[in-house]
Amino acid sequence: MDQAMTPEADAAPAEASRSQLRIDLALQGGGSHGAFTWGVLDRLLEETWIVIDAISGTSAGAMNAAVLADGWAKDGAAGARANLETYWRRVARAAEASPFQRSPIDRALGRWTLDTSPAYVVVDLLTRMASPYDLNPLGFNPMRRILDDCIDFDRLRAAPIKLFITATNVHTGRGRIFRNAEITPDVLLASACLPTMFQAIEIDGEPYWDGGFAGNPTITPLVRESDADDTILVQINPRVREKTPRSASEILNRLNEISFNSPLMKELRMIALMRQAADPGTGEGARWARMRPHRIMSDNLADFGASSKLNAEWDFISMLKTEGYRAADEFLFVHGEDLGKRATSDLDVLLNEC
């Protein structure tokens, strides 16, 4: 965004005098594209008048949510920002040893996808013929150590920010929402467990896969259990693509986007109906009626294919973070004054869709 559009010197006094506002965050999953969400969070955490009451997160959104909440419990907004940076730097460092690296062709063409990466192509083919129980019998997941190093789970369970982490029960196909007191490394790994790459994560004797199949993210608990009326959805997966996919990779990429957006769209339509039918007086009906939805996203993420979600090079992570920061800065410039007053995302238009 043009710096002339965001006069920091003029905005600072107004922000300093603005009364604090509680908000909720709903964070989508999307692999390394979750670094876009990091950028959004980093920008929002700069605003002293914004207080995060609750976060619902799935997959990469669950990781961001837990890392932020733990950092906040340690040292407020500054602790949250520092914790997020530590986490993503650790992810990028771990990726240096990953076999999934861009090929010379992709690097020469300036592409961030792994479509021509030999390791990615081989693993992609293998996962269509063999399961992770065959290919990874020990259930190794590099994310486990990163989570153990970056999050104090005892502190997280007592954090002031309410967390709602979604994972999908393999047996029932239903989503399960885990709250602060239940969150462990296994819960976060379950929320991000891609069935073709990792063995299902067992929790309380039940196997779980990626939460995106059931709620990406789940919005309902934010309305029912949070004291905030403003909910900001940070959306990673493009909802609309104008170009018809034709190649095999393009078709699989679009199927992935549709399947992981579908639960969210259905829930948002349900929320739109609830808001229309709710009694704005008292009780739970008032919560639905008062809800003010907002959305932060970037059309630029549509330029990257599904394989780029496994690319965690620091340069790519940094670029996504910068884009997220820019998108959040633009949102605050355009809609900052709307927060606490009115919705900026119209859910009613979803009622005309099937």
XYZ file of C-alpha atoms in Angstrom:
354
model
C 0.000 0.000 0.000
C 1.188 3.549 -0.771
C 2.769 5.038 2.332
C 0.893 8.258 1.599
C -2.327 6.413 2.341
C -1.227 5.470 5.842
C 0.057 8.607 7.583
C 1.432 7.033 10.754
C 2.127 10.374 12.386
C -1.511 11.415 12.040
C -2.889 8.002 13.040
C -0.808 7.535 16.187
C -2.611 10.070 18.440
C -6.018 8.730 17.402
C -4.952 5.144 18.059
C -3.481 6.064 21.433
C -6.777 7.595 22.555
C -9.001 4.849 21.161
C -10.674 2.647 23.730
C -9.759 -1.023 23.681
C -11.880 -3.377 21.585
C -12.126 -7.130 21.992
C -12.060 -9.160 18.787
C -12.046 -12.808 17.763
C -9.858 -14.339 15.082
C -10.695 -17.246 12.769
C -7.577 -18.647 11.114
C -7.638 -20.949 8.093
C -5.114 -23.673 7.418
C -2.869 -23.899 4.389
C 0.594 -25.267 5.142
C 3.395 -22.760 4.674
C 0.811 -20.268 3.390
C 0.056 -19.850 7.072
C 2.967 -17.394 7.009
C 0.509 -14.988 5.371
C -1.550 -15.267 8.562
C 1.602 -14.589 10.576
C 1.926 -11.278 8.740
C -1.718 -10.421 9.438
C -1.319 -11.218 13.130
C 1.924 -9.276 13.372
C 0.171 -6.159 12.056
C -2.903 -6.542 14.267
C -0.727 -7.039 17.344
C 0.825 -3.611 16.750
C -2.506 -1.984 17.590
C -2.723 -1.386 21.338
C -6.496 -0.852 21.144
C -7.083 -4.361 19.784
C -7.454 -7.090 22.410
C -7.791 -10.686 21.219
C -10.453 -12.523 23.195
C -10.562 -15.852 21.329
C -9.048 -17.613 18.313
C -10.395 -20.505 16.288
C -7.758 -22.193 14.169
C -7.295 -25.213 11.943
C -4.065 -26.789 10.679
C -1.551 -23.966 10.109
C -4.143 -21.654 11.657
C -4.102 -23.824 14.779
C -0.310 -23.536 14.973
C -0.448 -19.754 14.628
C -3.217 -19.563 17.233
C -1.370 -21.636 19.825
C 1.976 -19.905 19.287
C 0.333 -16.476 19.574
C -1.680 -17.368 22.689
C 1.367 -18.812 24.450
C 3.467 -15.749 23.624
C 0.657 -13.475 24.793
C 0.429 -15.335 28.095
C 4.173 -14.807 28.563
C 4.558 -11.143 27.595
C 1.438 -9.678 25.980
C 1.465 -8.497 22.371
C 5.260 -8.236 22.283
C 5.573 -11.824 23.473
C 3.062 -12.999 20.876
C 4.926 -11.293 18.036
C 8.279 -12.659 19.193
C 6.895 -16.176 19.592
C 5.407 -16.163 16.098
C 8.702 -15.085 14.562
C 10.599 -17.750 16.505
C 8.153 -20.409 15.345
C 8.289 -19.521 11.654
C 12.077 -19.230 11.684
C 12.213 -22.712 13.172
C 9.883 -23.996 10.451
C 12.104 -22.474 7.759
C 15.243 -23.881 9.391
C 13.727 -27.367 9.480
C 12.787 -27.012 5.805
C 16.461 -26.652 4.884
C 16.863 -30.375 5.584
C 13.643 -31.340 3.804
C 13.850 -33.283 0.518
C 11.129 -30.972 -0.805
C 13.215 -28.290 -2.487
C 12.505 -26.218 -5.568
C 14.107 -27.546 -8.711
C 16.583 -25.453 -10.770
C 13.747 -24.934 -13.273
C 11.407 -23.455 -10.679
C 14.179 -21.288 -9.267
C 15.169 -20.020 -12.705
C 11.556 -19.138 -13.518
C 11.002 -17.503 -10.131
C 8.271 -19.959 -9.152
C 7.653 -20.994 -5.556
C 5.933 -24.274 -6.403
C 7.477 -27.712 -6.037
C 5.805 -29.118 -9.140
C 9.111 -30.019 -10.785
C 10.923 -30.976 -7.577
C 12.126 -34.597 -8.035
C 11.443 -35.481 -4.380
C 7.976 -33.923 -4.445
C 7.049 -35.724 -7.686
C 8.256 -39.081 -6.350
C 6.499 -38.711 -2.983
C 3.331 -37.473 -4.684
C 3.260 -40.625 -6.802
C 4.099 -42.894 -3.863
C 1.282 -41.493 -1.713
C -1.193 -42.565 -4.411
C -0.017 -46.161 -4.113
C 1.133 -46.516 -0.496
C -0.096 -45.111 2.808
C 1.945 -43.234 5.434
C 1.728 -46.413 7.528
C 3.897 -48.026 4.829
C 6.104 -45.054 3.949
C 6.542 -43.639 7.469
C 5.975 -46.589 9.849
C 7.524 -44.774 12.828
C 5.170 -41.819 12.402
C 7.972 -39.235 12.301
C 6.774 -35.629 12.101
C 9.352 -32.802 12.279
C 6.680 -30.428 13.575
C 6.517 -32.205 16.941
C 9.939 -30.995 18.045
C 9.254 -27.470 16.782
C 6.047 -27.304 18.822
C 7.777 -28.642 21.930
C 10.496 -25.997 21.571
C 8.214 -23.051 20.760
C 5.214 -23.594 23.060
C 4.966 -23.988 26.824
C 1.829 -26.128 26.887
C 1.277 -25.716 30.621
C 1.256 -21.951 30.147
C -0.898 -22.266 27.029
C -3.593 -24.190 28.871
C -3.907 -21.266 31.312
C -3.606 -18.523 28.662
C -6.153 -15.663 28.788
C -6.907 -16.018 25.066
C -9.535 -18.702 24.458
C -8.511 -21.253 21.831
C -10.701 -23.498 19.685
C -8.679 -26.007 17.657
C -10.475 -28.250 15.153
C -9.482 -31.790 14.128
C -11.513 -34.357 12.160
C -12.447 -37.674 13.757
C -11.484 -40.355 11.219
C -14.195 -42.788 12.349
C -17.146 -40.385 12.396
C -16.006 -37.708 9.941
C -17.091 -35.085 12.469
C -15.009 -32.225 13.735
C -13.920 -32.076 17.351
C -13.109 -28.746 18.954
C -10.304 -28.736 21.511
C -10.165 -25.915 24.060
C -7.199 -24.569 26.032
C -7.244 -27.165 28.799
C -7.174 -30.002 26.235
C -4.451 -28.703 23.926
C -1.294 -30.792 23.600
C 1.254 -31.245 20.805
C -0.874 -34.167 19.573
C -3.932 -31.921 19.255
C -2.062 -29.430 17.070
C -0.494 -32.212 14.990
C -3.936 -33.792 14.557
C -5.387 -30.506 13.337
C -2.688 -30.413 10.636
C -2.557 -34.136 9.837
C -2.767 -34.652 6.065
C -3.996 -38.256 5.624
C -1.755 -39.067 2.662
C 1.404 -37.858 4.411
C 1.013 -38.680 8.102
C -0.525 -41.406 10.209
C -3.700 -40.411 12.012
C -3.045 -38.906 15.439
C -4.710 -40.791 18.285
C -6.274 -38.709 21.067
C -8.322 -40.367 23.814
C -8.285 -43.575 21.763
C -9.745 -41.924 18.646
C -7.839 -41.225 15.388
C -7.848 -37.703 13.954
C -6.984 -36.078 10.630
C -6.674 -32.489 9.443
C -9.399 -30.266 10.863
C -9.933 -28.642 7.466
C -12.209 -31.503 6.432
C -14.723 -30.515 9.143
C -14.130 -26.825 9.863
C -11.591 -24.520 8.270
C -11.835 -22.865 10.731
C -14.865 -23.440 12.984
C -16.684 -20.155 13.713
C -19.581 -21.214 15.968
C -17.669 -21.434 19.286
C -16.439 -17.872 18.784
C -20.038 -16.646 18.751
C -21.186 -18.820 21.637
C -18.228 -18.630 24.023
C -16.447 -15.338 23.381
C -17.232 -11.902 24.802
C -16.240 -10.207 21.537
C -18.722 -9.301 18.810
C -16.212 -8.679 15.994
C -14.759 -11.735 14.260
C -11.949 -11.358 11.720
C -11.580 -14.309 9.344
C -8.089 -14.658 7.881
C -8.701 -16.618 4.697
C -5.859 -18.373 2.881
C -7.533 -20.685 0.350
C -8.895 -18.827 -2.699
C -12.641 -19.219 -2.927
C -13.001 -18.222 -6.597
C -10.788 -18.937 -9.599
C -11.775 -17.535 -12.971
C -9.603 -19.926 -14.996
C -10.789 -23.501 -15.552
C -8.104 -25.950 -14.348
C -6.872 -28.224 -17.139
C -3.631 -29.864 -16.072
C -3.626 -32.692 -13.539
C -1.909 -30.517 -10.918
C -4.327 -27.632 -11.500
C -7.330 -29.942 -11.118
C -6.002 -31.465 -7.888
C -5.152 -28.004 -6.581
C -8.692 -26.739 -7.210
C -10.252 -29.851 -5.670
C -8.138 -29.227 -2.587
C -9.282 -25.612 -2.360
C -12.970 -26.465 -2.803
C -12.916 -29.287 -0.259
C -11.128 -27.215 2.375
C -13.352 -24.164 1.819
C -16.638 -26.088 1.781
C -17.074 -26.530 5.575
C -16.368 -22.839 6.136
C -18.868 -21.707 3.492
C -21.579 -23.965 4.912
C -20.996 -22.684 8.422
C -21.003 -19.049 7.290
C -24.343 -19.608 5.537
C -25.712 -21.156 8.736
C -24.465 -18.168 10.711
C -26.134 -15.795 8.235
C -29.440 -17.595 8.813
C -28.962 -17.515 12.589
C -28.233 -13.789 12.528
C -31.420 -13.134 10.581
C -33.597 -15.319 12.777
C -31.995 -14.479 16.137
C -33.794 -12.455 18.773
C -31.522 -9.419 19.320
C -32.779 -9.075 22.887
C -30.973 -11.302 25.364
C -29.397 -14.737 25.643
C -27.684 -16.675 22.851
C -29.909 -15.112 20.204
C -28.430 -11.736 21.028
C -24.918 -13.105 20.473
C -25.787 -14.210 16.930
C -27.537 -10.928 16.157
C -24.595 -8.833 17.427
C -21.907 -10.721 15.525
C -19.936 -8.462 13.183
C -17.931 -10.498 10.624
C -14.835 -9.189 8.822
C -12.351 -10.799 6.447
C -8.695 -10.341 5.548
C -7.353 -12.124 2.487
C -5.167 -11.544 -0.558
C -5.844 -12.384 -4.180
C -2.089 -12.802 -4.622
C -2.189 -16.163 -2.833
C -4.130 -17.554 -5.778
C -0.925 -17.326 -7.827
C 0.639 -20.197 -5.880
C -0.210 -23.853 -6.464
C -0.951 -26.501 -3.850
C 2.634 -27.805 -3.856
C 3.913 -24.419 -2.644
C 2.161 -25.100 0.684
C 5.007 -27.547 1.344
C 7.657 -24.973 0.476
C 8.942 -23.444 3.710
C 12.023 -21.638 2.380
C 12.673 -18.553 4.469
C 12.487 -16.258 1.417
C 9.027 -17.609 0.595
C 7.913 -17.444 4.225
C 9.127 -13.843 4.432
C 7.326 -12.878 1.239
C 4.060 -14.380 2.495
C 4.466 -12.644 5.848
C 5.021 -9.308 4.104
C 1.879 -9.848 2.028
C -0.136 -10.680 5.143
C 1.151 -7.588 6.921
C 0.229 -5.472 3.894
C -3.271 -6.979 3.667
C -3.920 -6.357 7.376
C -2.562 -2.815 7.116
C -4.913 -2.147 4.209
C -7.836 -3.637 6.152
C -7.134 -1.395 9.143
C -6.800 1.674 6.909
C -10.098 0.984 5.140
C -12.120 -0.666 7.929
C -10.347 0.127 11.185
C -13.078 2.578 12.184
C -15.750 -0.039 11.396
C -14.444 -2.448 14.025
C -16.738 -2.318 17.023
C -19.486 -0.637 14.982
C -20.504 -2.582 11.888
C -19.739 -5.703 9.843
C -17.509 -5.310 6.783
C -18.157 -8.782 5.323
C -21.698 -9.436 4.083
C -22.714 -12.990 4.987
C -26.244 -12.550 3.651
C -25.041 -12.882 0.050
C -24.221 -16.513 0.858
C -27.909 -17.254 1.372
C -28.417 -17.044 -2.394
C -25.900 -19.848 -2.976
C -26.604 -23.567 -2.794
